[in-house]
CSV table of C-alpha atoms in Angstrom, one decimal:
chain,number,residue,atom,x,y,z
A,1,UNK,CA,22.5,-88.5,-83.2
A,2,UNK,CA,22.6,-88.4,-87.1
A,3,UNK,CA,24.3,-85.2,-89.0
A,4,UNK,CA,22.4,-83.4,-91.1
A,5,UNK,CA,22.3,-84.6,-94.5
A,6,UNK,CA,20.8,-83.1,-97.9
A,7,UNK,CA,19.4,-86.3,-99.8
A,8,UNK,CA,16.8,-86.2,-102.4
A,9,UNK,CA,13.5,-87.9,-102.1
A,10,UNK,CA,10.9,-89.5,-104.9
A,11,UNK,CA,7.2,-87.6,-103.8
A,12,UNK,CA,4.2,-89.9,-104.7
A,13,UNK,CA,3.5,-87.6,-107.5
A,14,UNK,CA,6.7,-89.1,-109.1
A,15,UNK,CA,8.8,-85.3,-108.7
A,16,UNK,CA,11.9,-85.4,-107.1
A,17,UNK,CA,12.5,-83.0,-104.1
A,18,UNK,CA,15.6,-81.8,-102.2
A,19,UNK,CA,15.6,-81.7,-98.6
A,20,UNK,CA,17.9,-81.6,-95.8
A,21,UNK,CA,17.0,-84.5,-93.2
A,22,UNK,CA,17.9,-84.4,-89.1
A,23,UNK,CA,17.5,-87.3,-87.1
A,24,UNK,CA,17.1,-87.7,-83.6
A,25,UNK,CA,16.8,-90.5,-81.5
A,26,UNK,CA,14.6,-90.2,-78.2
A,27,UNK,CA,13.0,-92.2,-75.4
A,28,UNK,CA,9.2,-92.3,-75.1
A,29,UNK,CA,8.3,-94.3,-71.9
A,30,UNK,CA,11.3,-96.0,-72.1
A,31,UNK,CA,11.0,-97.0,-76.1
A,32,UNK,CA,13.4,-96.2,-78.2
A,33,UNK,CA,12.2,-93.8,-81.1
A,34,UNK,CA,14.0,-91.6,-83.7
A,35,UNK,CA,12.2,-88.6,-84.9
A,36,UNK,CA,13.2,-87.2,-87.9
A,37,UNK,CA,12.3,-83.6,-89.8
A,38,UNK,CA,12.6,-83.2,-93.3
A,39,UNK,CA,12.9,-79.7,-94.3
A,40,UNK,CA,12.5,-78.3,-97.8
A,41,UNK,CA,16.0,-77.1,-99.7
A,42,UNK,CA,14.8,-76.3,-103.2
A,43,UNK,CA,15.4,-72.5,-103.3
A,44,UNK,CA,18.6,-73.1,-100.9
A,45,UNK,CA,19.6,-75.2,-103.8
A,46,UNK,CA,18.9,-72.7,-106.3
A,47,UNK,CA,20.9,-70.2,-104.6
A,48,UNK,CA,23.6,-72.1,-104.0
A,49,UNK,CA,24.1,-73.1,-108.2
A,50,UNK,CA,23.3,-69.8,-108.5
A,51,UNK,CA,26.6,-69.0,-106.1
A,52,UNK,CA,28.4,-71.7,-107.1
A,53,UNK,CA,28.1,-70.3,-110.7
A,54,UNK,CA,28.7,-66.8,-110.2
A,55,UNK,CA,31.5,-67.6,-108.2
A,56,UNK,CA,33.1,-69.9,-111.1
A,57,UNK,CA,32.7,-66.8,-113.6
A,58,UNK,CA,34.5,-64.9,-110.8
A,59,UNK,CA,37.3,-67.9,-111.1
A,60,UNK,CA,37.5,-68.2,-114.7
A,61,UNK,CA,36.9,-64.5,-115.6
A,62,UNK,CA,39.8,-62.9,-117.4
A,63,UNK,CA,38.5,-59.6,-115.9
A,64,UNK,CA,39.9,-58.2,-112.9
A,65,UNK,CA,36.9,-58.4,-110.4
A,66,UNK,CA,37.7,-57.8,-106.5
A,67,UNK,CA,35.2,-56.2,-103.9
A,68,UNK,CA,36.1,-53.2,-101.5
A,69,UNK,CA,35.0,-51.2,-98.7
A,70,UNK,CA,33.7,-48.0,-98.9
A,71,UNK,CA,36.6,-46.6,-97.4
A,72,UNK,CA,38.8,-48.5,-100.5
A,73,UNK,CA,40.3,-51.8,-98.6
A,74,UNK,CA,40.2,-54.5,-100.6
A,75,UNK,CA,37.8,-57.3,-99.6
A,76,UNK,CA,38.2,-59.8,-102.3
A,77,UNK,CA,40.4,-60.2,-105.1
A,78,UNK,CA,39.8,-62.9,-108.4
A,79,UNK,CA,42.9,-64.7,-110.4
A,80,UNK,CA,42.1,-62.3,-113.6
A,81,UNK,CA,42.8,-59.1,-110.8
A,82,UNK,CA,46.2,-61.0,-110.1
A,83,UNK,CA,47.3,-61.2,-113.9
A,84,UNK,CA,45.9,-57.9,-114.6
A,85,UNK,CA,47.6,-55.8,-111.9
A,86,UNK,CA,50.3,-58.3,-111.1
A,87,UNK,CA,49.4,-58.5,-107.4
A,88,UNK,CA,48.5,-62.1,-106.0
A,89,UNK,CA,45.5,-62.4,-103.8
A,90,UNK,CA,47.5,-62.6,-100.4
A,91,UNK,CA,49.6,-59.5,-101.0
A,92,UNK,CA,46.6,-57.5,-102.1
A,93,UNK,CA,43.4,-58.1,-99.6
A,94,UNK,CA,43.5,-55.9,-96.6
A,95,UNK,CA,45.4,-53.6,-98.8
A,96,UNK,CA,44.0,-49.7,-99.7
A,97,UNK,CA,43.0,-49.9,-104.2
A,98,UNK,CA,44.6,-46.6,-104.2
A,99,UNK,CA,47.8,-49.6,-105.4
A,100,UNK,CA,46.5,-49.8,-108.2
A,101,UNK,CA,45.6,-46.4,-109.2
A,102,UNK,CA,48.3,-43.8,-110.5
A,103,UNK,CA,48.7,-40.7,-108.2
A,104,UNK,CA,47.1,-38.5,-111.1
A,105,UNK,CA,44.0,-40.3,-111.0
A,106,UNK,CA,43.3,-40.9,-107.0
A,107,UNK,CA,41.3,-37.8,-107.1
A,108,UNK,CA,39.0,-39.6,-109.5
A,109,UNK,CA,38.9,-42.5,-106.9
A,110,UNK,CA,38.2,-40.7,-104.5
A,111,UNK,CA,34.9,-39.3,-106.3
A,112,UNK,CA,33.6,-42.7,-107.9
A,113,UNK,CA,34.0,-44.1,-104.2
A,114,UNK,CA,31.8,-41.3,-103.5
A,115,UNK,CA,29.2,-41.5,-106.0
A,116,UNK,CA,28.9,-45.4,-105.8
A,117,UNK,CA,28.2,-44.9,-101.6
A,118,UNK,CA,25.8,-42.7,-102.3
A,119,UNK,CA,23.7,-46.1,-104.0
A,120,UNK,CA,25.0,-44.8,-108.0
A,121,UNK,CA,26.7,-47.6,-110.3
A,122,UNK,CA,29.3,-46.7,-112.8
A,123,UNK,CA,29.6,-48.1,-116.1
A,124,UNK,CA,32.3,-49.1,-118.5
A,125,UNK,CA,34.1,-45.6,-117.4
A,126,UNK,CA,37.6,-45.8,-119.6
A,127,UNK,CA,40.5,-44.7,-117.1
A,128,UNK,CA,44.0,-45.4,-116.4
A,129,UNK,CA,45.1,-48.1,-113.7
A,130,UNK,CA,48.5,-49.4,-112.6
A,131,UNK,CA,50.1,-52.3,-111.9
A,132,UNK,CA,52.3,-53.8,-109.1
A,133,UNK,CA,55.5,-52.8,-112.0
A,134,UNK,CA,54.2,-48.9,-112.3
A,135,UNK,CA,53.3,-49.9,-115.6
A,136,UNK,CA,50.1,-47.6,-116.1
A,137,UNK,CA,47.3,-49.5,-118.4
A,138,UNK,CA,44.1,-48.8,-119.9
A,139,UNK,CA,40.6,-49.8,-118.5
A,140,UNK,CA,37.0,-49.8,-118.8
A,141,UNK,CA,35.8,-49.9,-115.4
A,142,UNK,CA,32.6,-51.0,-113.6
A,143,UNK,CA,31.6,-50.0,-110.0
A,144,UNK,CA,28.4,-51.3,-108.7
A,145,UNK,CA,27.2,-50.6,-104.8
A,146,UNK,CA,27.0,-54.2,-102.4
A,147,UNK,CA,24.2,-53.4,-100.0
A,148,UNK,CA,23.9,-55.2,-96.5
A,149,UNK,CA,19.6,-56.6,-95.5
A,150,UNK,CA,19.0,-53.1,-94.3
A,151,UNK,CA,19.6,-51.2,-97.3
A,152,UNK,CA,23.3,-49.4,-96.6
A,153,UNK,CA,25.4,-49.9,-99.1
A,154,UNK,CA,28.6,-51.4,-97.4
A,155,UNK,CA,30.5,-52.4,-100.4
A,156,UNK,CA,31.7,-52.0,-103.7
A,157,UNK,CA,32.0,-54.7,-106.5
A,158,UNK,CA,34.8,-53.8,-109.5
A,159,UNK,CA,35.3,-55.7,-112.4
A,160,UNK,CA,38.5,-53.8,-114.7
A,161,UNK,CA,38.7,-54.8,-118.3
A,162,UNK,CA,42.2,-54.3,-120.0
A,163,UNK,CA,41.2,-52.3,-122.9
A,164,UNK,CA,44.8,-51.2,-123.8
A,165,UNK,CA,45.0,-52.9,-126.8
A,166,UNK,CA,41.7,-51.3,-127.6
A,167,UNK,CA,43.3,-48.1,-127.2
A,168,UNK,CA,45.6,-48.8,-129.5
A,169,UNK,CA,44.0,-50.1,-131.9
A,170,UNK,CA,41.7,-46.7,-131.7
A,171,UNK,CA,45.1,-44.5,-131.7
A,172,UNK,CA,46.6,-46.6,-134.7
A,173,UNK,CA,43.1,-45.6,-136.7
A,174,UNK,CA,43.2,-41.9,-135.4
A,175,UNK,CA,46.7,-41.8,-136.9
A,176,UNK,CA,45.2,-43.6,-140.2
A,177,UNK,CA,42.6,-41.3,-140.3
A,178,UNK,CA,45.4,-38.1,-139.8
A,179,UNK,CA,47.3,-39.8,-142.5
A,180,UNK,CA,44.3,-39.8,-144.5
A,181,UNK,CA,43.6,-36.3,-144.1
A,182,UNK,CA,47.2,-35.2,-144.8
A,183,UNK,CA,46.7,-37.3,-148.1
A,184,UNK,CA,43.2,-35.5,-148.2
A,185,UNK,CA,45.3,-31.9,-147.7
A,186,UNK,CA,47.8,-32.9,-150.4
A,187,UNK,CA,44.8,-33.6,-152.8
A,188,UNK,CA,43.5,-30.1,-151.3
A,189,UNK,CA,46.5,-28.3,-152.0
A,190,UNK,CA,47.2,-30.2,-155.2
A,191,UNK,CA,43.7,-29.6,-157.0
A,192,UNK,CA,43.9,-25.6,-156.2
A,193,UNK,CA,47.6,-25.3,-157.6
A,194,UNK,CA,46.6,-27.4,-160.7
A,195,UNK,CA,43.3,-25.1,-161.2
A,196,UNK,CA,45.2,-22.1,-160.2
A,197,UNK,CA,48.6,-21.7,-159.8
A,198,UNK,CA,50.1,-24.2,-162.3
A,199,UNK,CA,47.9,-22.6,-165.3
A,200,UNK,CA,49.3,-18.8,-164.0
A,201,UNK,CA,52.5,-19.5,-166.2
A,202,UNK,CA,50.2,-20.8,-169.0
A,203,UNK,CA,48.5,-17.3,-168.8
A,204,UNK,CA,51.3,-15.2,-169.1
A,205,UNK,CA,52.6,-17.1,-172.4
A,206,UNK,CA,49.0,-17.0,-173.6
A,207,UNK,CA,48.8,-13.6,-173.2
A,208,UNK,CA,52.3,-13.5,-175.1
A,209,UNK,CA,50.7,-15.0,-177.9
A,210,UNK,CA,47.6,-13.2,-178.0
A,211,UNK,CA,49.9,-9.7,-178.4
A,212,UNK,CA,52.0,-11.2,-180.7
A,213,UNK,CA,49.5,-12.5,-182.8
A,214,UNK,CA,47.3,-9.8,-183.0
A,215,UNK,CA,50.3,-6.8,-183.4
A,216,UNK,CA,52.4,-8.5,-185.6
A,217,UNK,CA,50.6,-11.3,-187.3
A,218,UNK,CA,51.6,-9.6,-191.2
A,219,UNK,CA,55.1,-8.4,-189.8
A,220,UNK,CA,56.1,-12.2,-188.7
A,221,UNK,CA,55.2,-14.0,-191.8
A,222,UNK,CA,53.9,-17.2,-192.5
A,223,UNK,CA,56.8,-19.1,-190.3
A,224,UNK,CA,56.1,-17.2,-187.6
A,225,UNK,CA,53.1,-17.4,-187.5
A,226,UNK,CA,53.1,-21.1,-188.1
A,227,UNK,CA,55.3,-21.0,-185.1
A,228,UNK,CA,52.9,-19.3,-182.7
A,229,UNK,CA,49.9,-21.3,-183.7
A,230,UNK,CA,52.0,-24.2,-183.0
A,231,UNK,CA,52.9,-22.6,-179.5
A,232,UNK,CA,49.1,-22.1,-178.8
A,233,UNK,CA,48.5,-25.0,-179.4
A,234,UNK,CA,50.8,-25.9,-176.9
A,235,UNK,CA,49.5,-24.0,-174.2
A,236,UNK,CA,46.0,-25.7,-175.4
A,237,UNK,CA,47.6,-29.0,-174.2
A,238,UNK,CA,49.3,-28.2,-171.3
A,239,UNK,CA,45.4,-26.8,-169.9
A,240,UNK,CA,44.7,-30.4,-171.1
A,241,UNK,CA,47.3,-32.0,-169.4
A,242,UNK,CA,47.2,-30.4,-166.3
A,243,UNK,CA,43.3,-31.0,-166.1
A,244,UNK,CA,43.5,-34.4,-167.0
A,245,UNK,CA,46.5,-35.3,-164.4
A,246,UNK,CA,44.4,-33.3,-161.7
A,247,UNK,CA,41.4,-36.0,-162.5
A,248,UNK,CA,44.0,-38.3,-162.2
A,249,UNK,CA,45.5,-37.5,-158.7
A,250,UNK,CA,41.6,-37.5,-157.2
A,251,UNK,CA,41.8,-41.2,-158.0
A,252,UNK,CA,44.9,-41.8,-155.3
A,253,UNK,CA,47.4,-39.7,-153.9
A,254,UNK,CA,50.7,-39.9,-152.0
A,255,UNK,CA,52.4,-37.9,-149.4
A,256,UNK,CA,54.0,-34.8,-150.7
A,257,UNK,CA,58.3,-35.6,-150.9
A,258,UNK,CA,60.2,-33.3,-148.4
A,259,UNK,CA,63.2,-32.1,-149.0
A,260,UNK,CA,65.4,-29.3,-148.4
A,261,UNK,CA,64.2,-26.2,-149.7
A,262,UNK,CA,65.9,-22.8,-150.6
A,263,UNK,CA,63.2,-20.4,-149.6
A,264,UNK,CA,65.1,-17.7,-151.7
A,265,UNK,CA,64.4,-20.0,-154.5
A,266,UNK,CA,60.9,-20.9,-153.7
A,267,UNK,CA,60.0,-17.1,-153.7
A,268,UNK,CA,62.0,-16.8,-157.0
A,269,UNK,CA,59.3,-19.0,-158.7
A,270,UNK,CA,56.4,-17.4,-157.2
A,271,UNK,CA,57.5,-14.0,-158.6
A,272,UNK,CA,57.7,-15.7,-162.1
A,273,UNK,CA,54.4,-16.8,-161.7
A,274,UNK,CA,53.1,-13.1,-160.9
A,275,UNK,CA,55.2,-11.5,-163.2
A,276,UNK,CA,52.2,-10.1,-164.8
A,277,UNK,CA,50.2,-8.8,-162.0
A,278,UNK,CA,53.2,-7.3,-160.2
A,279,UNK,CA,54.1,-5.3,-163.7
A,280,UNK,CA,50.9,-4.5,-164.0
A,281,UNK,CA,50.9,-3.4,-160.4
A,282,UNK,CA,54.3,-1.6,-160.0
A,283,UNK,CA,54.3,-3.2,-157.5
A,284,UNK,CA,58.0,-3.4,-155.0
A,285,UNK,CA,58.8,-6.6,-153.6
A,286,UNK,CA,62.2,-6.1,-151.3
A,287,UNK,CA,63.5,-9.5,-150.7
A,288,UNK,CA,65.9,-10.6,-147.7
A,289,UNK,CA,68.2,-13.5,-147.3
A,290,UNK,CA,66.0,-16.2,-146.3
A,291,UNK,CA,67.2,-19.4,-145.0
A,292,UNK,CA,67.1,-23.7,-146.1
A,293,UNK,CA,64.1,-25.2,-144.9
A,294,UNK,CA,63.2,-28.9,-144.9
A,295,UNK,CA,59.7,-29.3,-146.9
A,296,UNK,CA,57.8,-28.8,-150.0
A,297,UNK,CA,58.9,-26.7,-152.4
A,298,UNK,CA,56.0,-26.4,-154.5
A,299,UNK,CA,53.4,-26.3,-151.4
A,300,UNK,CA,55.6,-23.6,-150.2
A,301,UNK,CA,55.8,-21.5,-153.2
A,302,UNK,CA,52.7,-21.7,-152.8
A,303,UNK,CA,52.3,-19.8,-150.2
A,304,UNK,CA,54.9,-17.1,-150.9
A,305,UNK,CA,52.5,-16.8,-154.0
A,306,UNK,CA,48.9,-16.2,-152.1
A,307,UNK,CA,50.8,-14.5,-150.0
A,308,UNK,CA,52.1,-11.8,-152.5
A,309,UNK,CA,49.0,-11.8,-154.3
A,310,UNK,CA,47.3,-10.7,-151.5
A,311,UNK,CA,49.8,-7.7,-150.6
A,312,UNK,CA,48.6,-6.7,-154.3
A,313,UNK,CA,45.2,-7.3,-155.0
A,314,UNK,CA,44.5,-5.6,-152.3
A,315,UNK,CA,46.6,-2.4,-152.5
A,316,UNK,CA,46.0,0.7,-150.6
A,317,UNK,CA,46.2,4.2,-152.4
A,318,UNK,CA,49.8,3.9,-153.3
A,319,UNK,CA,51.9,1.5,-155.3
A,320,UNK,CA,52.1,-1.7,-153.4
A,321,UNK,CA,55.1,-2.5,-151.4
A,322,UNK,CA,56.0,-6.0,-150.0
A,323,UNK,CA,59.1,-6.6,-147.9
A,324,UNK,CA,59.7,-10.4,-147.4
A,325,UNK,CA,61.8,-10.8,-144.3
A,326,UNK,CA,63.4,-13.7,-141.9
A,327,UNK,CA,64.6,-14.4,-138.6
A,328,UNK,CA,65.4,-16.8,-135.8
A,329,UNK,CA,63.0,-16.6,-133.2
A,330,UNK,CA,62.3,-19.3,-130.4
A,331,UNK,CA,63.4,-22.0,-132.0
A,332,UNK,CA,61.3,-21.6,-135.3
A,333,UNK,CA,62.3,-19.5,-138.5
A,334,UNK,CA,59.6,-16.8,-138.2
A,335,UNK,CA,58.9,-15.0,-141.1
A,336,UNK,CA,56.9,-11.9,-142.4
A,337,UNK,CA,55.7,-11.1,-145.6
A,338,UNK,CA,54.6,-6.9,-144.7
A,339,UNK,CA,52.6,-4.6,-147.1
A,340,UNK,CA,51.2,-1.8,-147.4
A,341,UNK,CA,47.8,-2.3,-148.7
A,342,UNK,CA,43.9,-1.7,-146.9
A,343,UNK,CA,44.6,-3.5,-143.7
A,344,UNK,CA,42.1,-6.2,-142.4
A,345,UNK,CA,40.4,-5.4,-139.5
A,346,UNK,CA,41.4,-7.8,-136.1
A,347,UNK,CA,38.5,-9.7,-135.5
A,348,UNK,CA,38.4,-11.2,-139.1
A,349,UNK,CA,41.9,-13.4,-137.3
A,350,UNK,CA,40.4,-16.9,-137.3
A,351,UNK,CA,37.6,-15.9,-140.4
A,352,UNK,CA,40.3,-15.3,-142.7
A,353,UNK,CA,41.7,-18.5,-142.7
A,354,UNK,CA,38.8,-20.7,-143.3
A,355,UNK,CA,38.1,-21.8,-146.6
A,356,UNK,CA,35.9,-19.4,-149.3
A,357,UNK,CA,35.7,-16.9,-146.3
A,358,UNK,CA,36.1,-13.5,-148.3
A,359,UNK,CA,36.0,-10.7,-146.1
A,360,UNK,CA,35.0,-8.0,-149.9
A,361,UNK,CA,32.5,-8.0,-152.2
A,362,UNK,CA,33.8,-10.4,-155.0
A,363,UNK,CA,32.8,-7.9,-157.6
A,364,UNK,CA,35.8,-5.3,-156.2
A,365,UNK,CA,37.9,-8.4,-154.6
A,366,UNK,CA,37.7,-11.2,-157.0
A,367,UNK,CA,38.5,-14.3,-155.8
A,368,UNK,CA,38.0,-18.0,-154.5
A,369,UNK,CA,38.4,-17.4,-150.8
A,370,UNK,CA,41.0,-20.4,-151.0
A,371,UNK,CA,44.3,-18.6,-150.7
A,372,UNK,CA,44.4,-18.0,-146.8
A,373,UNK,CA,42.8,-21.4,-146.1
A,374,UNK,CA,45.9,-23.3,-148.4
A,375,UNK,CA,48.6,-20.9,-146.8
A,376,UNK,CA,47.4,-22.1,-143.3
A,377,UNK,CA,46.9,-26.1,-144.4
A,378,UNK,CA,50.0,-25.8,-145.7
A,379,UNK,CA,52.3,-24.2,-142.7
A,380,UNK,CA,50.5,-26.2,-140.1
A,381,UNK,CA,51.6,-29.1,-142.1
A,382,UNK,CA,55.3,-28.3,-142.0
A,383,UNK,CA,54.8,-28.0,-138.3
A,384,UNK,CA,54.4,-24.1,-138.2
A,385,UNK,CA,51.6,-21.6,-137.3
A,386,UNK,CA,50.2,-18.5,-139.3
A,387,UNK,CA,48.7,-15.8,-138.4
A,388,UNK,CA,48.7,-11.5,-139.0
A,389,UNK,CA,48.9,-8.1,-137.5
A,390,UNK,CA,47.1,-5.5,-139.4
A,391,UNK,CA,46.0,-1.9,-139.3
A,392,UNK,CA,43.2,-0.9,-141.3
A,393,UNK,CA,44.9,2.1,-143.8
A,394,UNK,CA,48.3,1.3,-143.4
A,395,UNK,CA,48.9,-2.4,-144.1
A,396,UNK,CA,49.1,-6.0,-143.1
A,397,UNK,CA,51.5,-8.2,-141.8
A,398,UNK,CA,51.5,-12.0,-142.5
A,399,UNK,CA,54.0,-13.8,-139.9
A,400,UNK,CA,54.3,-18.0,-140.3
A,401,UNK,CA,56.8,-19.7,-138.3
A,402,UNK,CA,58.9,-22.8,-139.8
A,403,UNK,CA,61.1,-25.6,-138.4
A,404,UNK,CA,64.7,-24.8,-138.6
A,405,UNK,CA,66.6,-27.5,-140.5
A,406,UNK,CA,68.5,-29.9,-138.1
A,407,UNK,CA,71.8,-31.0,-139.2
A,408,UNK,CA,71.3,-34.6,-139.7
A,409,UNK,CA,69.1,-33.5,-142.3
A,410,UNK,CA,71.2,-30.6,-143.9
A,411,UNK,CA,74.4,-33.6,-143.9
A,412,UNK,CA,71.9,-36.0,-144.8
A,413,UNK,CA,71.2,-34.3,-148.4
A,414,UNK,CA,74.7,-32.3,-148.6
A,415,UNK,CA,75.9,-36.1,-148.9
C-alpha cells in the first residue's frame, strides 16, 4: 500500500491542480490491480498558506499575542509575549494571565474576560500590564472571542502592544504643553502688570506734575518749569517704553526667576504703588511680620496689590481697614489679607476667580475683572491655593497658602 501523497497534476485544459493521491493495490479474479482516488486539495491548500502565514505573523510579530481560556489559562503563547512580559513559552502555558496583570487591575480582567465571553471584542483598550520582574508597563490591548463549530465562544485571542514609550512621549508633550502655559501665564501676568500695575507709579508722578504745574507754574519760574516739562516728558516715555517692551515680550517669553522673597518687602512696594488711592481712601493697613518665601517678587507684589485694592475699592460705610497677617499652618505659610468692606456673597467662591468675572455694575465698581483671576494664576503657580470667607456687611477675608522656604534654599542664596 502507497501513503498518501499531495502531488500536483497538469489537467488537459493546461491548469495545474492540487490533489492528494491514495493508492491501493487489490486482486480482481486473481489479477493484480491498483486502484487509485484522486481527491481535490485546492481550498485545503489555501487554508493551509493561509495558516502557515498567520502563524508566521504570530512568529515574527513583535506584539505579544497568546490565546486563553475563558476562565484565564493560557493556551498559547508567541516569542514577542516572551520579550514583552519576560516569561518563556514553557513557564507561561497552563499558567492563570492574572501573571501578567498587576493586583490593581485584575478586577478589570476579570470584566473584559467577561464581556469578551459574552461574544464582544475589545479594541486597542490602553492599560497597565506586568512583567515576570514586577516591572508594570503600558499597553494597548486587543481581546477578540475564539468560537468552537457550534457557535460558543471557548477562547480568547490577545495581542498586547507595548505603548510605554508612547506614553511617554505623550507625558513629555503634556509637560511641554504645561510649560507652555506657565510661559503663557507669565505673558498673562506680565501684559496686565505692564497695562496696569507698572504705569500706577507713572500716575502718581503724573498727577504730581499736573498739581505742580497748574498751582505753581508763575511761582517756579522758567527753570522749574523747564524742569517739569522735562519730567513729563519723562513719564511720556516711560508709557512708551513700557508699551513697547510689553509688544516685545508677546513675541517670546521666559520663565519668571525665583528667588527668595521678603514678603514684608513685597507689600512695601505694593503700598507705594497705591499710595494714592489709600490717601485718598484713609484707608488703615495694619501690617504683621511676614515671613521669606521662595518666588517672584514682582508676581507677588502683585497680588498683595489686587489684593489691597480690592479691601478699598470696595469699602463698606466706614473707612477701610486691612490687616495683613501670617502664620504657619500644615505645612504651608497661610496668609490673610482681612477688611472690612461690603462682603461678597458665598456662592460667587469659584465666579470670582475667573477672568473678567465682575460680580458690580462697572459704572459703581470700575474695573477689568482681571485682579482675582491674576491673584489665583499667580499663587497656584508658586504651589499654593486661594480662596475667601466673607460676610456680606461686615467684610471679607482673602486667605492664600504658600510654600515655606526649605533650607537648602535659604543657605543656598544666604551663600
Amino acid at each position: 500500500q502507497v501513503p498518501v501523497i499531495d502531488i500536483t497534476i497538469k489537467r488537459v485544459d493546461g491548469t495545474y491542480l492540487d490533489v492528494s493521491v491514495a493508492s491501493t493495490p487489490v486482486l480482481y479474479h486473481s489479477i493484480p490491480h491498483v486502484i487509485t482516488i484522486l481527491r481535490d486539495i485546492t481550498e485545503r491548500k489555501k487554508n493551509e498558506e493561509i495558516k502557515n502565514q498567520l502563524a508566521s505573523i504570530v512568529l515574527n510579530s513583535s506584539d505579544a499575542i497568546y490565546a486563553i481560556s475563558i476562565d484565564g489559562q493560557i493556551q498559547s503563547w508567541n516569542p514577542g509575549a516572551e520579550k514583552l512580559y519576560g516569561y518563556l513559552q514553557r513557564d507561561a502555558i497552563g499558567r492563570n494571565v492574572s501573571i501578567i496583570v498587576p493586583d490593581f487591575k485584575q478586577n478589570e480582567l476579570n470584566h473584559l474576560l467577561n464581556k469578551v465571553a459574552k461574544g464582544e471584542r475589545i479594541e486597542s483598550l490602553e492599560t497597565k500590564r506586568q512583567k515576570k520582574d514586577k516591572t508594570v508597563i503600558d499597553v494597548s490591548l486587543t481581546l477578540s472571542p475564539i468560537w468552537d463549530e457550534s457557535g460558543l465562544v471557548t477562547s480568547v485571542s490577545a495581542i498586547s502592544r507595548d505603548i510605554t514609550f508612547k506614553k511617554q512621549v505623550e507625558e513629555e508633550l503634556r509637560r511641554y504643553a504645561e510649560e507652555l502655559a506657565l510661559s503663557n501665564e507669565e505673558l498673562y501676568v506680565f501684559s496686565y502688570a505692564a497695562s496696569h500695575d507698572l504705569q500706577e507709579p507713572l500716575r502718581s508722578i503724573q498727577n504730581f506734575l499736573e498739581t505742580l504745574n497748574k498751582k505753581y507754574k508763575k511761582r517756579l519760574g522758567p527753570e522749574m518749569e523747564e524742569q517739569i516739562s522735562a519730567a513729563d516728558d519723562g513719564v511720556t516715555r516711560m508709557y512708551r517704553l513700557i508699551t513697547d517692551f510689553l509688544m516685545y515680550s508677546r513675541v517670546g517669553t521666559e520663565r519668571a526667576v525665583k528667588e527668595e522673597v521678603d514678603c514684608n518687602l513685597a507689600l512695601k512696594d505694593a503700598m507705594a504703588n497705591l499710595e494714592v488711592a489709600i490717601k485718598e481712601s484713609k484707608a488703615s493697613i495694619k501690617q504683621f511680620t511676614l515671613p521669606r518665601i521662595y518666588g517672584n517678587f514682582v508676581q507677588l507684589t502683585q497680588v498683595f496689590q489686587n489684593l489691597i485694592a480690592n479691601a478699598i475699592k470696595y469699602q463698606g460705610e466706614s473707612k477701610p481697614t486691612i490687616d495683613i497677617s501670617a502664620e504657619k499652618k500644615d505645612g504651608m505659610w497661610l496668609f490673610a489679607v482681612k477688611d472690612n468692606g461690603i462682603g461678597i456673597e458665598q456662592w460667587f467662591s469659584e465666579r470670582i476667580f475667573i477672568v473678567f468675572q465682575k460680580l458690580h455694575d462697572h459704572r459703581k465698581y470700575p474695573g477689568s475683572g482681571i485682579g482675582l483671576a491674576l491673584c489665583k494664576r499667580v499663587i497656584e503657580k508658586h504651589g499654593g491655593k486661594i480662596w475667601f470667607e466673607s460676610e456680606v456687611g461686615k467684610g471679607t477675608t482673602f486667605f492664600f497658602t504658600l510654600p515655606i522656604m526649605e533650607e537648602k534654599k535659604k543657605d543656598k542664596n544666604s551663600d
